[in-house]
Amino acid sequence: AQSVSQHNHHVILSEAASLELGCNYSYGGTVNLFWYVQYPGQHLQLLLKYFSGDPLVKGIKGFEAEFIKSKFSFNLRKPSVQWSDTAEYFCAVNPADSNYQLIWGAGTKLIIKP
Amino acid sequence: DAGVTQSPTHLIKTRGQQVTLRCSPKSGHDTVSWYQQALGQGPQFIFQYYEEEERQRGNFPDRFSGHQFPNYSSELNVNALLLGDSALYLCASSLGTVQYFGPGTRLTVT
């Protein structure tokens, strides 16, 4: 069965630290990849997406992600986090042959200490 | 421009009852997807509606059914509620591949 793994369920960082959240998926075909963020008390928002082309994609608020096809990975990065980045981050995969179904990771709760 | 809206915000039901959740898509969107998010987990795909028909379905029993209206709004119905149906139910609308989410309906089954 297709699945998405997010390696860290909880991450605690200090402001200005660098961030990398891992995401791996199990599907051998073409995929569309997404990172969504859920800030406290808010609904899921799209952070960035990858469909094709340059495997390094940039999103909102200084986030970026790199698609490595050989590793089935789509890791999220930010060079310097801020307290306002405290949120839950979800990786989602859309296998190209499954219409628009999104398969989700379990999420990573990120806490930034001021 | 209103985003995706869902109603009600919270709902408490008893085992065996039936529930209907509602979703209005973002303006211009023609596709609605429903997800179930249990506590501490990522969303699980229930089904997707397009042109008033169920286009794709996830691994959920027939107790979960839905409907899409001509104005693209949608309903999710769950019959014979079980304790395990307690979750946040998310609606997402889309025009293409990117899905936009509503705030969800928190269903508690007692």
CSV table of C-alpha atoms in Angstrom, one decimal:
chain,number,residue,atom,x,y,z
A,1,ALA,CA,0.0,0.0,0.0
A,2,GLN,CA,1.1,3.5,-0.7
A,3,SER,CA,2.4,5.3,2.4
A,4,VAL,CA,4.1,8.5,3.5
A,5,SER,CA,6.5,8.6,6.4
A,6,GLN,CA,7.5,11.6,8.4
A,7,HIS,CA,10.4,10.6,10.6
A,8,ASN,CA,10.0,13.0,13.5
A,9,HIS,CA,6.7,13.4,15.3
A,10,HIS,CA,8.0,16.2,17.5
A,11,VAL,CA,10.9,18.7,16.9
A,12,ILE,CA,11.9,21.4,19.3
A,13,LEU,CA,14.3,24.1,18.1
A,14,SER,CA,15.5,27.5,19.2
A,15,GLU,CA,15.0,30.6,17.1
A,16,ALA,CA,17.5,31.0,14.3
A,17,ALA,CA,18.3,27.3,14.2
A,18,SER,CA,18.1,25.5,10.9
A,19,LEU,CA,15.3,23.1,10.2
A,20,GLU,CA,15.0,20.0,8.1
A,21,LEU,CA,11.9,17.8,8.3
A,22,GLY,CA,12.0,14.4,6.6
A,23,CYS,CA,9.4,12.9,4.3
A,24,ASN,CA,9.6,9.6,2.4
A,25,TYR,CA,7.0,8.0,0.4
A,26,SER,CA,6.4,4.5,-1.0
A,27,TYR,CA,5.3,4.7,-4.6
A,28,GLY,CA,7.3,4.0,-7.7
A,29,GLY,CA,5.5,6.1,-10.3
A,30,THR,CA,5.0,9.8,-10.9
A,31,VAL,CA,4.0,11.8,-8.0
A,32,ASN,CA,3.0,15.3,-7.0
A,33,LEU,CA,4.3,16.4,-3.6
A,34,PHE,CA,3.1,18.8,-1.1
A,35,TRP,CA,3.9,20.3,2.3
A,36,TYR,CA,1.0,21.7,4.3
A,37,VAL,CA,1.2,23.6,7.6
A,38,GLN,CA,-1.3,24.0,10.3
A,39,TYR,CA,-0.7,26.9,12.7
A,40,PRO,CA,-2.3,26.7,16.1
A,41,GLY,CA,-6.0,27.3,15.8
A,42,GLN,CA,-5.9,27.5,12.0
A,43,HIS,CA,-6.7,25.2,9.2
A,44,LEU,CA,-4.3,23.5,6.9
A,45,GLN,CA,-2.5,25.8,4.5
A,46,LEU,CA,-0.3,24.9,1.5
A,47,LEU,CA,3.3,25.7,2.2
A,48,LEU,CA,4.8,24.5,-1.1
A,49,LYS,CA,4.3,22.0,-3.9
A,50,TYR,CA,6.3,20.0,-6.5
A,51,PHE,CA,4.9,18.8,-9.8
A,52,SER,CA,7.8,18.6,-12.1
A,53,GLY,CA,11.0,20.5,-13.2
A,54,ASP,CA,13.5,21.9,-10.7
A,55,PRO,CA,13.6,19.5,-7.8
A,56,LEU,CA,14.3,22.4,-5.4
A,57,VAL,CA,11.1,24.3,-4.8
A,58,LYS,CA,10.5,27.4,-2.8
A,59,GLY,CA,7.4,28.1,-0.8
A,60,ILE,CA,6.0,30.8,1.5
A,61,LYS,CA,7.7,32.2,4.5
A,62,GLY,CA,11.2,31.1,3.5
A,63,PHE,CA,10.6,27.4,3.3
A,64,GLU,CA,12.0,25.2,0.6
A,65,ALA,CA,11.9,21.5,-0.2
A,66,GLU,CA,14.0,19.2,-2.3
A,67,PHE,CA,12.6,16.2,-4.3
A,68,ILE,CA,15.1,13.4,-4.5
A,69,LYS,CA,13.5,10.8,-6.8
A,70,SER,CA,16.1,8.1,-6.1
A,71,LYS,CA,15.5,8.3,-2.4
A,72,PHE,CA,11.7,8.8,-2.6
A,73,SER,CA,12.1,11.8,-0.4
A,74,PHE,CA,10.8,15.4,-0.2
A,75,ASN,CA,12.4,17.0,2.8
A,76,LEU,CA,11.4,20.4,4.0
A,77,ARG,CA,14.0,23.0,5.0
A,78,LYS,CA,14.3,26.5,6.4
A,79,PRO,CA,17.7,28.1,7.1
A,80,SER,CA,16.6,30.1,10.2
A,81,VAL,CA,13.4,29.4,12.0
A,82,GLN,CA,11.3,32.0,13.8
A,83,TRP,CA,9.0,31.6,16.8
A,84,SER,CA,6.0,32.1,14.4
A,85,ASP,CA,7.0,28.8,12.6
A,86,THR,CA,5.6,26.9,15.6
A,87,ALA,CA,3.0,24.7,13.9
A,88,GLU,CA,2.3,21.1,12.7
A,89,TYR,CA,3.8,20.2,9.3
A,90,PHE,CA,2.3,17.6,7.0
A,91,CYS,CA,3.8,16.0,4.0
A,92,ALA,CA,1.3,14.7,1.3
A,93,VAL,CA,1.8,12.8,-1.9
A,94,ASN,CA,-0.6,12.6,-4.8
A,95,PRO,CA,0.2,9.5,-7.0
A,96,ALA,CA,-0.3,10.7,-10.6
A,97,ASP,CA,-2.6,7.7,-11.4
A,98,SER,CA,-5.0,8.2,-8.4
A,99,ASN,CA,-6.7,11.4,-9.6
A,100,TYR,CA,-6.3,13.9,-6.8
A,101,GLN,CA,-6.2,11.7,-3.8
A,102,LEU,CA,-3.7,12.9,-1.2
A,103,ILE,CA,-1.8,10.4,0.9
A,104,TRP,CA,-0.6,12.0,4.1
A,105,GLY,CA,2.2,11.6,6.6
A,106,ALA,CA,1.3,11.6,10.3
A,107,GLY,CA,2.7,15.1,10.7
A,108,THR,CA,5.5,16.8,12.7
A,109,LYS,CA,4.8,19.1,15.5
A,110,LEU,CA,7.4,21.9,15.5
A,111,ILE,CA,8.0,24.0,18.6
A,112,ILE,CA,10.3,27.0,18.3
A,113,LYS,CA,11.6,28.3,21.6
A,114,PRO,CA,11.9,32.1,21.7
B,1,ASP,CA,-13.2,35.8,-1.5
B,2,ALA,CA,-14.4,33.3,1.0
B,3,GLY,CA,-12.3,30.2,1.4
B,4,VAL,CA,-13.6,26.7,2.1
B,5,THR,CA,-16.3,26.8,4.8
B,6,GLN,CA,-17.6,23.9,6.8
B,7,SER,CA,-20.5,23.4,9.2
B,8,PRO,CA,-21.0,22.7,11.9
B,9,THR,CA,-17.8,23.4,13.8
B,10,HIS,CA,-18.4,20.9,16.5
B,11,LEU,CA,-20.9,18.0,16.8
B,12,ILE,CA,-21.6,15.4,19.5
B,13,LYS,CA,-23.5,12.3,18.5
B,14,THR,CA,-24.4,9.0,20.2
B,15,ARG,CA,-23.4,5.6,18.8
B,16,GLY,CA,-25.8,4.3,16.2
B,17,GLN,CA,-26.9,7.8,15.1
B,18,GLN,CA,-26.5,9.4,11.8
B,19,VAL,CA,-24.7,12.7,11.0
B,20,THR,CA,-24.5,15.1,8.1
B,21,LEU,CA,-21.6,17.5,7.6
B,22,ARG,CA,-21.6,20.3,5.1
B,23,CYS,CA,-18.9,22.0,3.0
B,24,SER,CA,-18.9,25.0,0.7
B,25,PRO,CA,-16.0,25.1,-1.7
B,26,LYS,CA,-13.8,28.1,-2.5
B,27,SER,CA,-15.3,30.3,-5.2
B,28,GLY,CA,-14.6,28.8,-8.7
B,29,HIS,CA,-13.7,25.4,-7.4
B,30,ASP,CA,-15.6,22.4,-8.8
B,31,THR,CA,-14.1,19.5,-6.9
B,32,VAL,CA,-14.6,18.6,-3.2
B,33,SER,CA,-12.7,16.0,-1.3
B,34,TRP,CA,-13.4,14.7,2.2
B,35,TYR,CA,-10.8,13.5,4.8
B,36,GLN,CA,-10.9,12.1,8.3
B,37,GLN,CA,-8.2,13.1,10.7
B,38,ALA,CA,-8.0,11.1,13.9
B,39,LEU,CA,-6.1,12.6,16.8
B,40,GLY,CA,-2.3,12.6,16.3
B,41,GLN,CA,-2.6,11.3,12.7
B,42,GLY,CA,-2.6,12.7,9.2
B,43,PRO,CA,-5.8,13.0,7.2
B,44,GLN,CA,-7.2,9.9,5.6
B,45,PHE,CA,-8.9,10.3,2.2
B,46,ILE,CA,-12.6,9.4,2.3
B,47,PHE,CA,-13.8,10.3,-1.2
B,48,GLN,CA,-13.9,13.0,-3.8
B,49,TYR,CA,-16.8,14.5,-5.7
B,50,TYR,CA,-16.7,16.1,-9.1
B,51,GLU,CA,-19.7,17.0,-11.3
B,52,GLU,CA,-22.0,15.7,-8.7
B,53,GLU,CA,-20.6,12.2,-8.8
B,54,GLU,CA,-18.2,10.3,-6.5
B,55,ARG,CA,-15.0,10.2,-8.6
B,56,GLN,CA,-12.7,8.3,-6.2
B,57,ARG,CA,-13.1,6.6,-2.9
B,58,GLY,CA,-10.7,5.7,-0.2
B,59,ASN,CA,-10.8,2.7,2.2
B,60,PHE,CA,-13.9,3.6,4.1
B,61,PRO,CA,-17.0,1.5,4.6
B,62,ASP,CA,-20.4,2.2,2.9
B,63,ARG,CA,-21.6,3.9,6.1
B,64,PHE,CA,-19.8,6.9,4.7
B,65,SER,CA,-21.6,8.5,1.8
B,66,GLY,CA,-21.7,11.9,0.2
B,67,HIS,CA,-23.3,14.2,-2.2
B,68,GLN,CA,-22.4,17.1,-4.3
B,69,PHE,CA,-24.9,19.7,-5.4
B,70,PRO,CA,-25.1,21.7,-8.6
B,71,ASN,CA,-23.5,24.7,-6.8
B,72,TYR,CA,-20.5,22.4,-6.0
B,73,SER,CA,-21.2,22.3,-2.3
B,74,SER,CA,-21.1,18.9,-0.7
B,75,GLU,CA,-22.3,16.8,2.2
B,76,LEU,CA,-20.7,14.0,4.0
B,77,ASN,CA,-23.1,11.5,5.7
B,78,VAL,CA,-22.1,8.9,8.2
B,79,ASN,CA,-24.6,6.3,9.3
B,80,ALA,CA,-24.6,4.0,12.3
B,81,LEU,CA,-21.9,6.0,14.1
B,82,LEU,CA,-19.2,4.1,15.9
B,83,LEU,CA,-17.0,5.4,18.7
B,84,GLY,CA,-14.1,5.2,16.2
B,85,ASP,CA,-15.7,7.7,13.9
B,86,SER,CA,-14.7,10.4,16.4
B,87,ALA,CA,-12.4,12.7,14.5
B,88,LEU,CA,-11.9,15.9,12.7
B,89,TYR,CA,-13.5,15.8,9.3
B,90,LEU,CA,-11.9,18.0,6.7
B,91,CYS,CA,-13.3,19.2,3.4
B,92,ALA,CA,-10.9,20.4,0.6
B,93,SER,CA,-11.9,22.0,-2.6
B,94,SER,CA,-9.9,22.3,-5.8
B,95,LEU,CA,-10.0,23.3,-9.4
B,96,GLY,CA,-6.8,21.5,-10.4
B,97,THR,CA,-4.3,19.5,-8.3
B,98,VAL,CA,-3.9,21.8,-5.4
B,99,GLN,CA,-6.4,21.3,-2.6
B,100,TYR,CA,-7.5,24.1,-0.2
B,101,PHE,CA,-8.8,23.1,3.1
B,102,GLY,CA,-11.6,24.2,5.4
B,103,PRO,CA,-11.4,24.5,9.2
B,104,GLY,CA,-13.0,21.1,9.7
B,105,THR,CA,-15.8,19.7,11.8
B,106,ARG,CA,-14.9,18.1,15.1
B,107,LEU,CA,-17.2,15.0,15.5
B,108,THR,CA,-17.4,13.3,18.9
B,109,VAL,CA,-19.3,10.1,19.2
B,110,THR,CA,-20.2,9.0,22.7
